C-alpha atoms as one frame of an Amber mdcrd trajectory, in Angstrom:
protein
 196.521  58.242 -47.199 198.857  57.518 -44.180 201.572  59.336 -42.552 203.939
  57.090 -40.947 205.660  58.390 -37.539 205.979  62.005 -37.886 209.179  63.039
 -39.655 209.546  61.054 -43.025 206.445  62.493 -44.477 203.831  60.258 -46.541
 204.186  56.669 -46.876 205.633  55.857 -50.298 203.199  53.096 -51.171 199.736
  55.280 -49.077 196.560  53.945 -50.415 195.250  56.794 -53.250 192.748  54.304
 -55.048 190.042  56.396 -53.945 191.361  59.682 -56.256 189.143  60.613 -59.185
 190.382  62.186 -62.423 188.499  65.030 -62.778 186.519  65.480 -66.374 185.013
  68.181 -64.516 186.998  70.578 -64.710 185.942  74.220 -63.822 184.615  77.566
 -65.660 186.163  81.168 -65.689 184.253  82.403 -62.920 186.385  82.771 -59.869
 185.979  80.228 -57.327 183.715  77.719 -59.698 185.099  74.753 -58.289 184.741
  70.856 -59.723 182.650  69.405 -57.029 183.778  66.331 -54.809 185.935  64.531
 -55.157 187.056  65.929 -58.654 190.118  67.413 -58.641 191.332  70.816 -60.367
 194.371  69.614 -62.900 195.377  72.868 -63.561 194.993  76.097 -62.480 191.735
  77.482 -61.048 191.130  81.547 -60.654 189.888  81.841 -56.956 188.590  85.228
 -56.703 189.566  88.945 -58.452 190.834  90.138 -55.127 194.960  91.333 -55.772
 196.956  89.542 -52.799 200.546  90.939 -52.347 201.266  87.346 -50.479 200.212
  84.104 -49.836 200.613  81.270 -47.275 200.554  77.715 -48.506 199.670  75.266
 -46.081 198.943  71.252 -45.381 195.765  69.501 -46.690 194.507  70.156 -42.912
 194.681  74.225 -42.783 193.539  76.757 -45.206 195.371  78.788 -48.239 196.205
  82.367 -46.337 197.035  85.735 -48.040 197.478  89.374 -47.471 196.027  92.225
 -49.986 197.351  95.492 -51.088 195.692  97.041 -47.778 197.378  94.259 -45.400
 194.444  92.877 -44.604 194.486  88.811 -44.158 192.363  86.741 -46.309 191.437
  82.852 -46.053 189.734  80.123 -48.389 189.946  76.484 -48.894 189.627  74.160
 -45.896 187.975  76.293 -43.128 188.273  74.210 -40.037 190.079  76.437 -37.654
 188.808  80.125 -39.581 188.609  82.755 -37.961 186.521  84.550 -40.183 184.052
  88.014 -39.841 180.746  86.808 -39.194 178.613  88.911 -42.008 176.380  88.118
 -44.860 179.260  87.963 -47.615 180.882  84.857 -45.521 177.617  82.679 -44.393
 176.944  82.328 -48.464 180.309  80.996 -49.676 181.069  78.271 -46.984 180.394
  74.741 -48.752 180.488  71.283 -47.168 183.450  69.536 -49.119 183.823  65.612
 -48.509 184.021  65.318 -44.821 184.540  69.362 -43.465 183.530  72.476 -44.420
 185.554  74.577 -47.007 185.411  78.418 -48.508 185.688  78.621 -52.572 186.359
  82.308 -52.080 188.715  84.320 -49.652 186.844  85.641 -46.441 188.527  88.023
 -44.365 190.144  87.163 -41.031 189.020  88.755 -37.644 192.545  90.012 -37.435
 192.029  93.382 -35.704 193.632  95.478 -37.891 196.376  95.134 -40.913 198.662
  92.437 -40.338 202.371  92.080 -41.042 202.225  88.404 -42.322 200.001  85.443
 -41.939 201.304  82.284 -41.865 199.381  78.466 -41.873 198.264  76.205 -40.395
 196.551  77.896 -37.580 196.332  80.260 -39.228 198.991  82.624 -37.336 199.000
  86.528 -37.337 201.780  88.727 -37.024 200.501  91.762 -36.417 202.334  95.473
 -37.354 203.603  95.678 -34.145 204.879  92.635 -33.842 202.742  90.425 -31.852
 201.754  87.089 -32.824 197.948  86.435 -32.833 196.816  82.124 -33.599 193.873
  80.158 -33.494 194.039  76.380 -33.564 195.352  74.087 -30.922 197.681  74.575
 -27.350 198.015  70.915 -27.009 202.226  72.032 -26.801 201.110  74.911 -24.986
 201.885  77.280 -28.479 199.291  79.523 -27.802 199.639  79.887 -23.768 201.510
  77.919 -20.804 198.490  78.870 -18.996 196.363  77.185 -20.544 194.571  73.757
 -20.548 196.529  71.392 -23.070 193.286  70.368 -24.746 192.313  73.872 -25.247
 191.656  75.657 -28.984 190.903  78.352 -30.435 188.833  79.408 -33.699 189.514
  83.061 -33.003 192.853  84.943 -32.917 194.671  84.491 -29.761 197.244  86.225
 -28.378 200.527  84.918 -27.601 202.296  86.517 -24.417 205.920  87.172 -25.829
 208.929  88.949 -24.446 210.020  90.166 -27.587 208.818  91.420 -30.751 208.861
  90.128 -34.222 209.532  91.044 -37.875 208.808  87.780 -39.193 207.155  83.766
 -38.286 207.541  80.551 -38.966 204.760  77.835 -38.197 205.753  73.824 -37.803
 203.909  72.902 -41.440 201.321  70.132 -40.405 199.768  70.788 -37.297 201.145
  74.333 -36.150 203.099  72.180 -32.936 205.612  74.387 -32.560 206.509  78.514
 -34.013 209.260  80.590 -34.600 209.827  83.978 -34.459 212.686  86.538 -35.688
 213.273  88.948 -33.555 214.513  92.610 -34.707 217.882  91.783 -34.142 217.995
  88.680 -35.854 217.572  86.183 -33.252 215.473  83.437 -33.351 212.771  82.405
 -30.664 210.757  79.402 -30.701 208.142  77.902 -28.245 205.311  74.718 -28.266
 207.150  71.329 -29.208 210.290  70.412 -28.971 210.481  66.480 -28.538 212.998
  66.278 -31.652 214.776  69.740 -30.675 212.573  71.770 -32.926 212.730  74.788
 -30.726 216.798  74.750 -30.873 217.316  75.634 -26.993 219.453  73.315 -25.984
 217.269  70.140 -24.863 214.323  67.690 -26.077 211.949  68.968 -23.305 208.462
  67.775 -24.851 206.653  71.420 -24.531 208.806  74.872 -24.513 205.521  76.858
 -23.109 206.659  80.624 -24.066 208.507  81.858 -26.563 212.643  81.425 -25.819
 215.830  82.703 -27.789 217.329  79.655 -30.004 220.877  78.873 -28.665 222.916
  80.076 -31.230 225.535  82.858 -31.683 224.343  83.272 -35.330 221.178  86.141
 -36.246 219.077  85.557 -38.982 217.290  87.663 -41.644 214.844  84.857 -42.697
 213.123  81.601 -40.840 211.454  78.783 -42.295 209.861  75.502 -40.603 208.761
  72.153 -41.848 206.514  69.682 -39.608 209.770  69.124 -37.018 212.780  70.998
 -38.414 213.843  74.966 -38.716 216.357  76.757 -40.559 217.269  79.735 -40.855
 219.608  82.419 -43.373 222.373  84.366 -41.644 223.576  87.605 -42.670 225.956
  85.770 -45.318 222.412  83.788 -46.533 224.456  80.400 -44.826 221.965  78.437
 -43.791 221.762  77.025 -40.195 219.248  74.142 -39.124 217.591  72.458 -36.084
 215.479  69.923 -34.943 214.002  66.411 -36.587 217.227  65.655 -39.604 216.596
  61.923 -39.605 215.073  62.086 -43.412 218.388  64.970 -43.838 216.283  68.315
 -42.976 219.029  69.479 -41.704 221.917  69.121 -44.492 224.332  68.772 -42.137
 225.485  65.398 -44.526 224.477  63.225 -41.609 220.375  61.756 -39.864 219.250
  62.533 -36.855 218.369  65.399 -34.794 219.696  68.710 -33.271 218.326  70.852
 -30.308 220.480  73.583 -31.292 221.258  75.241 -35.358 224.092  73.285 -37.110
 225.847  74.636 -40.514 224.045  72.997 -43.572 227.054  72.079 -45.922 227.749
  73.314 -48.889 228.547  76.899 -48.157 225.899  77.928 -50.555 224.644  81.918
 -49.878 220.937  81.535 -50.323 218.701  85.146 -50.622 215.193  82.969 -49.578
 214.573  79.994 -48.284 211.261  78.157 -48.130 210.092  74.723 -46.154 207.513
  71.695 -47.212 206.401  69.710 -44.862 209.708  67.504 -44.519 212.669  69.267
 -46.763 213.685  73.088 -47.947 214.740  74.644 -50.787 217.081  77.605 -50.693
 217.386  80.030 -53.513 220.404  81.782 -54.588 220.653  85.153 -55.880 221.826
  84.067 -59.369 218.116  82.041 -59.777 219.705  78.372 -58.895 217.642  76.374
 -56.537 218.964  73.833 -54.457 216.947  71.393 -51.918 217.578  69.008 -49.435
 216.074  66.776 -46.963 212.765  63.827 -48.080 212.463  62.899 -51.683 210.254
  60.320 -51.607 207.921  61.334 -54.133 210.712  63.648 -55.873 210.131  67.233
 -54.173 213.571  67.992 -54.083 213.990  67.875 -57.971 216.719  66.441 -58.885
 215.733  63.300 -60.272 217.760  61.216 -58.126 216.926  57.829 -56.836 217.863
  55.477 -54.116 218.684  56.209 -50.104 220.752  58.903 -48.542 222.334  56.545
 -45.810 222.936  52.327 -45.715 220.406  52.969 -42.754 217.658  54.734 -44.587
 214.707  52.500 -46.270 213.495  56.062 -48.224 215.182  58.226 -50.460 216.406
  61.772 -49.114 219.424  63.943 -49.554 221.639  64.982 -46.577 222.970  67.943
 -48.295 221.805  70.802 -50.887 220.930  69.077 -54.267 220.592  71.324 -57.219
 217.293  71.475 -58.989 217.571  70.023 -62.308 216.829  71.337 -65.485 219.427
  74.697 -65.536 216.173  76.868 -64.462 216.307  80.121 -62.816 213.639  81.208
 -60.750 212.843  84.494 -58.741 210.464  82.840 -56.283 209.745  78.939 -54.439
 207.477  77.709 -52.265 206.940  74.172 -51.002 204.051  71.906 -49.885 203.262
  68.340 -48.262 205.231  66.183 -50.887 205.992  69.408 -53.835 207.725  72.429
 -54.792 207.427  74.771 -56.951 208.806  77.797 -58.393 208.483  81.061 -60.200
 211.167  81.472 -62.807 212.815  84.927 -64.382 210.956  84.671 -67.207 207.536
  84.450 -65.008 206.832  80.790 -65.968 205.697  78.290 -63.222 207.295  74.822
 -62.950 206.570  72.285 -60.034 207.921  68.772 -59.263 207.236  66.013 -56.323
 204.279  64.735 -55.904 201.556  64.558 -58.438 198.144  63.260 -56.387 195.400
  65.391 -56.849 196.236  67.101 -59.833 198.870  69.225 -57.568 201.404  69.777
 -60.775 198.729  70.901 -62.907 199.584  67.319 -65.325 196.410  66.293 -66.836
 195.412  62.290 -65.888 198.199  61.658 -63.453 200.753  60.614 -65.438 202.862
  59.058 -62.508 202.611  59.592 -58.745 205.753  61.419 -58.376 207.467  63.830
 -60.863 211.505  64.361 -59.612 211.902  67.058 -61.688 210.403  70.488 -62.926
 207.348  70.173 -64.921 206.003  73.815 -66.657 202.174  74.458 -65.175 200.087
  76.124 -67.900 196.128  77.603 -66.931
């Protein structure tokens, strides 16, 4: 697999000859997995623990969640854990291909209950509104203060001068954060070389957290690897940063350091982020996407470029899911999305490596439109 230079996502033609169809396919028991490099083609029951939410995350970070209690839980890839030291965790971390990986969830030194917990890092917002990371300060995320090579694999926390309600972490490598304040205005801090942080300029690092420049406050904040957007009080949507694959649906590529209207007018109640596009949902159950679609996470079964100038396929505007769904719930990944609909069925579409749309033998590499996932 390759990723090419940072905002157009995977490489259309990566090299994937090295995937195996799994015929080993696991049990009941929670957190049986098929062992390297099989992959799970369809759903796989990872431990009897209720979560109230969950954090998707890149190939490099784990899956994150939160319980009934607000306590934050962690599994899969376990490279920058934080994790409570004790006899239950030292028995369930595995060596899986080339780094170390947790079939069940292990609980996260997080100090107490936690607000939300968002990947990569992972990142902790805690009930008071401080935001708590392990992981990397090479764009000074986690302190200004701080060598650039330092990291963490404990919590650290981040010196703020405001509170938060609510985070959003850049999707790949947790380069840059975002933060809603109480009254609805965003802050951002740690890269900003494509105007990810939206304050005005393309300054490399923004060290500490600093108020977007914007008139508009937001009740909702999502982040792919170099773009954020966020929902006003109408549920407009209003984006900044990396747009040159159309993150930023302002019908037009390139980049912002401050949030520009996405088009469309469309009133959105949630909106969620992949790695390089986002989906909005609107309160009637319609979902509509925009930004990458090379491997056909935006759903809409559309093909060809979104500008003469563009060698990859995108949309610079909101593009309605196809299929006359409605759904009551989305989240996005590296190259997917999926969604939740009214009727409590789950259908995903984009890209279909590693069994990640649940289709038994990989039918095609790319899916552009909803596919139903069955256990």
């Amino acid at each position: 697999m390759r990723v090419d230079d940072g905002y157009r996502g995977i490489d259309a033609n990566h090299d994937a000859s090295w995937l195996r169809d799994s015929v080993c396919l696991a049990n009941t028991v929670p957190g049986d997995l098929p062992g390297w490099p099989c992959n799970a083609l369809r759903p796989v029951r990872m431990s009897t623990r209720t979560f109230t939410s969950l954090s998707l995350s890149s190939e490099l970070a784990p899956l994150c969640g939160l319980d009934a209690a607000n306590d934050a839980y962690c599994w899969d890839q376990g490279r920058y854990l934080a994790l409570t030291p004790d006899s239950t965790t030292v028995g369930s971390v595995a060596w899986c291909g080339n780094t170390y990986c947790l079939f069940s969830p292990q609980k996260v030194r997080a100090g107490g209950p936690a607000r939300q917990i968002v990947t990569p890092g992972p990142c902790i917002l805690t009930m008071a509104g401080a935001v708590r990371c392990a992981g990397s300060n090479y764009y000074n995320q986690l302190s200004p203060t701080l060598n650039l090579g330092f990291s963490s694999d404990t919590l650290f926390t981040i010196a703020s001068p405001v509170t938060f309600t609510a985070l959003a972490v850049a999707t790949l490598f947790q380069d840059f954060l975002c933060g809603l304040a109480g009254n609805g205005k965003a802050w951002c801090w740690g890269g900003n070389d494509a105007g990810q942080a939206g304050v005005g300029n393309y300054n490399a690092r923004i060290t500490a957290p600093t108020a977007v420049l914007t008139a508009q406050t937001f009740t909702a904040l999502a982040a792919t690897n170099r773009a954020v957007c966020g929902l006003n009080t109408a549920g407009l949507a209003w984006c900044w940063g990396d747009g040159r694959a159309g993150e930023l649906g302002w019908n037009g590529l390139g980049t912002s350091n401050v949030p520009v209207a996405v088009s469309g007018g469309h009133a959105f109640a949630s909106l969620v982020a992949g790695t390089t596009h986002f989906c909005g949902l609107e309160a009637g159950g319609a979902a509509w996407c925009w930004g990458y679609d090379q491997q056909g996470q935006l759903g809409a079964n559309q093909s060809g470029t979104c500008a003469s100038t563009a060698a990859f396929s995108c949309s610079m505007v909101p593009i309605r899911v196809t299929g006359g769904l409605t759904f009551r719930q989305l989240a996005a990944g590296l190259g997917q999305t999926c969604g939740v609909t009214t009727t409590n069925q789950v259908y995903c579409w984009g890209m279909s490596d590693w069994g990640r749309l649940g289709q038994q033998g990989f039918p095609t590499r790319a899916i552009g439109h909803p596919v139903q996932i069955t256990p």
